[in-house]
XYZ file of N, CA and C in Angstrom:
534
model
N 24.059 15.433 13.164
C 22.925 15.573 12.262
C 22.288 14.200 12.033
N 21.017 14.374 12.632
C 20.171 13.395 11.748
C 20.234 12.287 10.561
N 20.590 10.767 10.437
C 20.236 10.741 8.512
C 19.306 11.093 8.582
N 19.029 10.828 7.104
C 17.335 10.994 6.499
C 16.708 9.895 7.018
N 17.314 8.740 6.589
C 16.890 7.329 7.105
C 15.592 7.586 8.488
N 16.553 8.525 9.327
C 15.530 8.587 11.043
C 14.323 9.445 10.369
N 14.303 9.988 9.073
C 12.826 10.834 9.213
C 11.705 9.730 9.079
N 12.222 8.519 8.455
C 10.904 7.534 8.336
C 9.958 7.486 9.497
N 8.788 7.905 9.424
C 8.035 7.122 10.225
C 6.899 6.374 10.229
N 7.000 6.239 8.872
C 5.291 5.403 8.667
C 5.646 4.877 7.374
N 5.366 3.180 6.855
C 5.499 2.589 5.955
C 4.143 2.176 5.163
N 3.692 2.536 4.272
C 2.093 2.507 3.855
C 2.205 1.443 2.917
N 1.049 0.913 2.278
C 1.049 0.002 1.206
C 0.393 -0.099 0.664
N 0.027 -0.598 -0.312
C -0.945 -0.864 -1.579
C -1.424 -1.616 -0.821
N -2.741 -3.016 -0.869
C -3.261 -3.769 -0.764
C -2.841 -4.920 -1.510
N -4.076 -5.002 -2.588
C -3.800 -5.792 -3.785
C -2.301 -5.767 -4.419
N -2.235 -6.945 -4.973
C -0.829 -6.811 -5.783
C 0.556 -6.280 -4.809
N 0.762 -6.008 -3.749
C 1.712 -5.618 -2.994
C 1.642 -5.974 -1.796
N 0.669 -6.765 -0.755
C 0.959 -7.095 -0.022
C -0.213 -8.804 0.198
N -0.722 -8.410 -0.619
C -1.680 -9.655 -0.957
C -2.080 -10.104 -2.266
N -2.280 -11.219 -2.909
C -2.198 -11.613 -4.188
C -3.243 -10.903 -5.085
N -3.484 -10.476 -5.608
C -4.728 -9.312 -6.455
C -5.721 -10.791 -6.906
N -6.558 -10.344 -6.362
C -7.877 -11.582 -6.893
C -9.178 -10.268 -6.986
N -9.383 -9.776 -8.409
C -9.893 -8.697 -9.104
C -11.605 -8.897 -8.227
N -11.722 -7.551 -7.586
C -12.748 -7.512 -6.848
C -13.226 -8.203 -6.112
N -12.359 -8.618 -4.904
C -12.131 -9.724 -4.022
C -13.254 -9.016 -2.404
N -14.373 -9.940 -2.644
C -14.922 -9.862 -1.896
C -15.368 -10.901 -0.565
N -14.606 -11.846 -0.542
C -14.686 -13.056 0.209
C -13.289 -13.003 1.227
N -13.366 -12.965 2.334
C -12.236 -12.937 3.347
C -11.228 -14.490 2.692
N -11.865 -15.129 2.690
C -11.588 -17.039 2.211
C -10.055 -16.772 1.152
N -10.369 -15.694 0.106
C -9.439 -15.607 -1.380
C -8.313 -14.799 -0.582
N -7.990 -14.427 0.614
C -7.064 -13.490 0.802
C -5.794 -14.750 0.778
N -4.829 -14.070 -0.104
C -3.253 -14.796 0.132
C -2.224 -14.142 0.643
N -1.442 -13.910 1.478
C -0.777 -12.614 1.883
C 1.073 -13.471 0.722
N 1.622 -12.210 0.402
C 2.767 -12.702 -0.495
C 4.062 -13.085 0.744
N 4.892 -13.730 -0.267
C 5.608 -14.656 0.670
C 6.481 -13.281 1.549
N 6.876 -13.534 3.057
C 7.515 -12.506 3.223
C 6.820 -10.997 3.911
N 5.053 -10.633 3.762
C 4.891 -9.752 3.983
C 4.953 -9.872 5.447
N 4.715 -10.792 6.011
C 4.575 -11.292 7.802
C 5.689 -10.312 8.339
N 6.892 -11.153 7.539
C 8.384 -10.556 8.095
C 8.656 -9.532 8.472
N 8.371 -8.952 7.012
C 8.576 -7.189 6.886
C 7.843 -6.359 7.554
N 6.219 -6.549 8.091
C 5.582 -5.826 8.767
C 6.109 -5.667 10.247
N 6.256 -7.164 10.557
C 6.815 -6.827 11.977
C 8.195 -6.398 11.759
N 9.126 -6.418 11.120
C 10.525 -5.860 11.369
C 9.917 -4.241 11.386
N 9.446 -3.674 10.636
C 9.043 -2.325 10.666
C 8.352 -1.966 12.004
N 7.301 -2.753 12.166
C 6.704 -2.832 13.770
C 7.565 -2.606 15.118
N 8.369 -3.521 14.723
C 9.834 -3.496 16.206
C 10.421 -2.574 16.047
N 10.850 -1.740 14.912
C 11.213 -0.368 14.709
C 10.544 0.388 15.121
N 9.544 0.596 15.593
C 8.545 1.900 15.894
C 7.752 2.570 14.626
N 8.366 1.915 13.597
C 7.444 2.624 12.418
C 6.152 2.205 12.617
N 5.130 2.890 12.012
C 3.418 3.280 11.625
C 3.392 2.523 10.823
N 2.200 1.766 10.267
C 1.884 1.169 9.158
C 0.675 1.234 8.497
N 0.332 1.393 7.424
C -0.737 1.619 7.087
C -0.831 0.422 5.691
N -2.809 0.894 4.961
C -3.044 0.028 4.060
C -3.394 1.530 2.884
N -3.408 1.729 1.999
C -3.925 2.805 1.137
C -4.523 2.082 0.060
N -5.790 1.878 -0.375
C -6.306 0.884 -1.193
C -7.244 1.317 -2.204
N -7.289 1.469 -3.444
C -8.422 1.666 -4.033
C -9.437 0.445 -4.686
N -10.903 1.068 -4.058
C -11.625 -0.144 -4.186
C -12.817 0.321 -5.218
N -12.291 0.411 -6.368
C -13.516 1.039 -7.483
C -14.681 0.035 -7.601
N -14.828 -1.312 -7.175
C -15.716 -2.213 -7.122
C -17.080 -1.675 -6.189
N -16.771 -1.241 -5.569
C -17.799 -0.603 -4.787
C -18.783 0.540 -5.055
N -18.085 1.339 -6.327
C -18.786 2.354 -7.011
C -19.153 1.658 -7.979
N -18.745 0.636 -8.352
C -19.289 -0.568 -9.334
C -20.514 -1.052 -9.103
N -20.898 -1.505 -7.875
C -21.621 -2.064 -7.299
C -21.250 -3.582 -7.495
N -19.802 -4.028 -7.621
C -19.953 -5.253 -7.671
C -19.583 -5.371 -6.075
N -19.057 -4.715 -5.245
C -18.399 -5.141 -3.611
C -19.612 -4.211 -3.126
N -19.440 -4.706 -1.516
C -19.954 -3.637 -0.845
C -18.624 -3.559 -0.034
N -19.293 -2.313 0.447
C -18.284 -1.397 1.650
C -18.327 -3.038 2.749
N -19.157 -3.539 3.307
C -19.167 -4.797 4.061
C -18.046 -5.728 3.750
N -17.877 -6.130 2.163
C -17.397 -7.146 2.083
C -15.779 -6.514 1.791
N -15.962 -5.576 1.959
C -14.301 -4.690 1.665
C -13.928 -4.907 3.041
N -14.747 -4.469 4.027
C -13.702 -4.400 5.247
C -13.947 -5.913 5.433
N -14.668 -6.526 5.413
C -14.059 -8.466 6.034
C -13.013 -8.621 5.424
N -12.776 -8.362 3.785
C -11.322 -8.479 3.431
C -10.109 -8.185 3.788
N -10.322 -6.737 4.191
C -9.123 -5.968 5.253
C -9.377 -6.569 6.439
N -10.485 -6.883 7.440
C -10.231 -7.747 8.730
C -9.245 -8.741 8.392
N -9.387 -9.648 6.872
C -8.982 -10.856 7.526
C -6.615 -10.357 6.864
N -6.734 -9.164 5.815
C -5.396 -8.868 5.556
C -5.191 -8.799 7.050
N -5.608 -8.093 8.340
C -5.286 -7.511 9.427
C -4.995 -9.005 10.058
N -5.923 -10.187 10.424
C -5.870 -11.348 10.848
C -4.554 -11.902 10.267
N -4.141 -12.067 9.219
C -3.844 -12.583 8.809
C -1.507 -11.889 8.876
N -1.934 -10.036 9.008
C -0.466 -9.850 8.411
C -0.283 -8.590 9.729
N -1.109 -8.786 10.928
C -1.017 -8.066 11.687
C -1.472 -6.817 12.038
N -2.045 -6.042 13.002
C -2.721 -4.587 13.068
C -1.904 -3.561 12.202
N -2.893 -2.391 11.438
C -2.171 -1.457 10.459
C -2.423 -0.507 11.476
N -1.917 0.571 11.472
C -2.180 1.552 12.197
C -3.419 2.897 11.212
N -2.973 2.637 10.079
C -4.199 2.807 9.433
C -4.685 2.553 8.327
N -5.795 2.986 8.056
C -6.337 2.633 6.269
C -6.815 3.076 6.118
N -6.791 3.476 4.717
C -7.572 4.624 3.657
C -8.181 3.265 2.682
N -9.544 3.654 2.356
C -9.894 2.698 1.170
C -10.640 4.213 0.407
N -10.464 4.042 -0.623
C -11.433 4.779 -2.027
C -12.385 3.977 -2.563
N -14.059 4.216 -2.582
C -14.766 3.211 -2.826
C -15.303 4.160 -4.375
N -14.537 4.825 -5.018
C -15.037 5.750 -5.971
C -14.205 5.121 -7.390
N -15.348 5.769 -8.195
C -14.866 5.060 -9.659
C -13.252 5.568 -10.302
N -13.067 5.462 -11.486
C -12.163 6.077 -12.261
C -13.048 7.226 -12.641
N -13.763 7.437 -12.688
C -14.302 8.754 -13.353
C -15.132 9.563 -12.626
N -14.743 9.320 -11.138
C -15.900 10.208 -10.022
C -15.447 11.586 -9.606
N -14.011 11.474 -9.730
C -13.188 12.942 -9.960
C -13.220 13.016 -8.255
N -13.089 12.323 -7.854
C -12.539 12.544 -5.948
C -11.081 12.644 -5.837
N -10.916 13.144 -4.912
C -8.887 13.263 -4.414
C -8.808 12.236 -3.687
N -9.255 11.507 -3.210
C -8.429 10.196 -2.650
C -7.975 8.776 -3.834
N -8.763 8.743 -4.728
C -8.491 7.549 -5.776
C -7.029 7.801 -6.241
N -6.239 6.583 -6.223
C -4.577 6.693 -6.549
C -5.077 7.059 -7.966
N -4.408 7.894 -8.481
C -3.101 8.396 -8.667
C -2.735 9.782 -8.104
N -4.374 10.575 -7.557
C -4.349 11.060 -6.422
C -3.910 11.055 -5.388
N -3.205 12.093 -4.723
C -2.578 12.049 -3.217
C -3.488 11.952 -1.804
N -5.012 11.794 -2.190
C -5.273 12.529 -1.317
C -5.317 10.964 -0.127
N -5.406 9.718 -0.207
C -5.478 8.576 0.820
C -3.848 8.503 1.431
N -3.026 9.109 0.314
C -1.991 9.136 1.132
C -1.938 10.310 2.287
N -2.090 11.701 1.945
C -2.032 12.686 2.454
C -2.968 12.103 3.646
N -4.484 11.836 3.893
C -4.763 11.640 4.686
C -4.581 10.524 5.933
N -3.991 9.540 5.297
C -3.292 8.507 5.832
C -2.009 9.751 7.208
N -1.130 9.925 6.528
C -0.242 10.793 7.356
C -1.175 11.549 8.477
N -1.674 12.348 7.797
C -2.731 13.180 8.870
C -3.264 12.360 10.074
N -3.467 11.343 9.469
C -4.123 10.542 10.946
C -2.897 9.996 11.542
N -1.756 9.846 11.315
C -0.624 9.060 12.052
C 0.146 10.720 12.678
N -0.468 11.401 12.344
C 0.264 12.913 12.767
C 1.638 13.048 12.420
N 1.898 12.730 11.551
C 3.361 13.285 10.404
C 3.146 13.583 9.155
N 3.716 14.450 8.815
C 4.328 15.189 7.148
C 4.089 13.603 6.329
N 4.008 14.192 5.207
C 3.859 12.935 3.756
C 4.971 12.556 3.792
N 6.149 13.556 3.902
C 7.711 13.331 3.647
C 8.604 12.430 4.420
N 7.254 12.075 5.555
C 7.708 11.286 6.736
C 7.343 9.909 6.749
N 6.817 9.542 5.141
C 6.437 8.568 4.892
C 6.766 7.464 3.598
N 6.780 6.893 3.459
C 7.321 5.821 2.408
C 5.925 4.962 1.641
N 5.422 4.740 0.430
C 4.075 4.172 -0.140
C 5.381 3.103 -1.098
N 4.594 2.131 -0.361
C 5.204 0.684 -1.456
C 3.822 -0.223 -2.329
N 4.263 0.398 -3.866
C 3.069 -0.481 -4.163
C 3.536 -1.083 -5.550
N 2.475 -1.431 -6.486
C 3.178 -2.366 -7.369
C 2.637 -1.677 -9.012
N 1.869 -0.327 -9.300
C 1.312 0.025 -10.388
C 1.840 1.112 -10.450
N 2.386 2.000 -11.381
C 2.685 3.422 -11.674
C 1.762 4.538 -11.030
N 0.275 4.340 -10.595
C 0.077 5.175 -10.426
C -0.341 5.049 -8.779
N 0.235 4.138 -8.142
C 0.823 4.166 -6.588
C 1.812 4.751 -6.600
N 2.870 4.629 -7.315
C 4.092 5.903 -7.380
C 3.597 7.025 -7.713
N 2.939 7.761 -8.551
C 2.219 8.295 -9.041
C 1.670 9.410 -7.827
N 0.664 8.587 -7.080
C 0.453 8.939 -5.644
C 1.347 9.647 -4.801
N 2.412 8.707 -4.261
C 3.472 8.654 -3.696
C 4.350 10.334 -3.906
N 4.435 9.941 -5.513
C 5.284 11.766 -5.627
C 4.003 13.037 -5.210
N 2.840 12.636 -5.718
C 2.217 13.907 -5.666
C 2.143 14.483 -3.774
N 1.971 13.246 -3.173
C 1.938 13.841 -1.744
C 2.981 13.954 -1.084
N 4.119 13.703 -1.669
C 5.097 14.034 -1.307
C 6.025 13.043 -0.390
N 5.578 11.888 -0.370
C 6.303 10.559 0.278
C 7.238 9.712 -0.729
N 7.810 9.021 -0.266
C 9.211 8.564 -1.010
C 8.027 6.884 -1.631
N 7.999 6.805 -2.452
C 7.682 5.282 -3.163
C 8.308 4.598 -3.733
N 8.281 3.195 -3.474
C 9.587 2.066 -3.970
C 8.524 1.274 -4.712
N 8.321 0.868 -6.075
C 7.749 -0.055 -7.011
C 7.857 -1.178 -6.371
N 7.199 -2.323 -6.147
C 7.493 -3.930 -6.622
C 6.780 -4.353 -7.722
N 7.219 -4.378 -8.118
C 6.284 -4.563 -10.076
C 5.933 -6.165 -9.752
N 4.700 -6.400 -10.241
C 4.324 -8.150 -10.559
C 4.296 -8.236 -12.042
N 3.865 -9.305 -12.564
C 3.839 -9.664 -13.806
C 2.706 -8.424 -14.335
N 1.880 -8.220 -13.849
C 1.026 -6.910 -14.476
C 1.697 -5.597 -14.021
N 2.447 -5.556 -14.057
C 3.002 -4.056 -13.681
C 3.709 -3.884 -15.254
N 3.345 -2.834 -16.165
C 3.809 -2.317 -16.972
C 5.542 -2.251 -17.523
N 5.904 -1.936 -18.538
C 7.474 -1.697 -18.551
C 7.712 -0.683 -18.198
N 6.477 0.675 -18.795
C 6.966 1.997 -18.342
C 6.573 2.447 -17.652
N 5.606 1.739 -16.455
C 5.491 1.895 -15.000
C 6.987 1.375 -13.991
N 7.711 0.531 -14.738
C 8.843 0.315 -13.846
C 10.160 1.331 -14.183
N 9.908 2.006 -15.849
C 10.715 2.395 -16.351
C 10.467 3.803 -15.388
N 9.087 4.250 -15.152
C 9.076 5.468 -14.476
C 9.378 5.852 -13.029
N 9.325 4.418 -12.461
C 9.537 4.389 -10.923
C 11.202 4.907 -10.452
N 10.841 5.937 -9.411
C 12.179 6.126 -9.067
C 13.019 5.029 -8.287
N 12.359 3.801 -7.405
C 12.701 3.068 -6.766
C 12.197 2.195 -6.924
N 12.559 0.831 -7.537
C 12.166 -0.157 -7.545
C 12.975 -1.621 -6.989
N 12.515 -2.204 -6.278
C 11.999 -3.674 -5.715
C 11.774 -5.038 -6.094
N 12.590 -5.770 -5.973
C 12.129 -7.132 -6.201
C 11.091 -7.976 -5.432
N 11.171 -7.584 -4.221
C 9.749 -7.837 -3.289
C 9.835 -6.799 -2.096
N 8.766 -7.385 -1.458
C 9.024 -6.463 -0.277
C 9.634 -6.425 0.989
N 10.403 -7.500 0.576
C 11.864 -7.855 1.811
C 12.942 -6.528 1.158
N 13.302 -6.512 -0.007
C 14.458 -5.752 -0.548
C 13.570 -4.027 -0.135
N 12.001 -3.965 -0.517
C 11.561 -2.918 -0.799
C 11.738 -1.928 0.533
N 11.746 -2.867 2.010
C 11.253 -2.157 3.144
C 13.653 -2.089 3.674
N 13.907 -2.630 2.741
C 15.781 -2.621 2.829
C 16.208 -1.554 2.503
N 15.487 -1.283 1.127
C 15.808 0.036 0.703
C 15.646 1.437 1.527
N 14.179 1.182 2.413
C 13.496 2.310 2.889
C 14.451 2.668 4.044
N 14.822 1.375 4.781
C 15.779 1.346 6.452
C 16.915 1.951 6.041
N 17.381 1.727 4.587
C 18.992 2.776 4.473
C 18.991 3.615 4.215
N 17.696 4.346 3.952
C 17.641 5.875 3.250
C 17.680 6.479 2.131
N 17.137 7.427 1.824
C 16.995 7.967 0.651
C 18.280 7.543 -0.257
N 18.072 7.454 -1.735
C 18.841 7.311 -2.681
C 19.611 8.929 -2.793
């Protein structure tokens, strides 16, 4: 029999705050910082055969403070910078536009899978706010917290899996379900 461990096949991520330093409506490729460690972890997952993706919500854009332009130079240069994703979902919709892809919604995860052609369940969302976990349960993929200094108490208190970074976070995922 199978572990569970082998159902992984796709490791997704937050953007901001989880795989790059959150610089609030970051529209300049220049401000991207990738966190210490994400290099590592992408390619160890990479040499595994796992999928990788970005799942991002970008409410700045329904803001009108970003454009859709200056969103993807940002993701070009995360990609330049932390290696090809296999995919990405961005949400350019407000908190109050009532769409299914904006986290805490499943739907960038759900569609994320769809395009890598596996089940949600076949997938893992590592991000750093309650309602990336949030996400994570509704579509049905396993989510591991890395909380930063803005991550809530009872966003960590609610997380089923939580992380000290994302060296331990993608450790947890390789041994399998809790």
């Amino acid at each position: 029999m199978a572990s569970n461990a082998s159902l992984l096949r796709a490791v997704l991520f937050d953007r901001d705050g989880t795989l790059v330093v959150d610089v609030p409506y970051n529209g300049d490729p220049r401000k991207v910082r990738p966190f210490p460690g994400a290099r590592k972890v992408l390619d160890e997952l990479r040499s595994r055969g796992l999928a990788t993706g970005v799942v991002s919500n970008q409410s700045g854009i329904a803001r009108g403070i970003l454009t859709p332009g200056e969103v993807d130079s940002v993701n070009a240069r995360v990609e330049e910078l932390l290696g090809p994703f296999d995919v990405w979902e961005v949400c350019p919709h407000g908190d109050h536009d009532g769409c299914v892809c904006r986290k805490p919604a499943p739907g960038m995860i759900r569609s994320a899978c769809s395009r890598l052609g596996i089940d949600a369940s076949e997938a893992a969302f590592i991000g750093d706010i309650g309602s990336d976990m949030e996400a994570a349960r509704a579509a049905g993929a396993r989510g591991v917290l890395v909380p930063t200094p803005l991550t809530r108490d009872e966003e960590v208190a609610a997380a089923g899996e939580v992380a000290a970074d994302l060296e331990q976070a993608v450790a947890l995922l390789l041994r399998g379900p809790v």
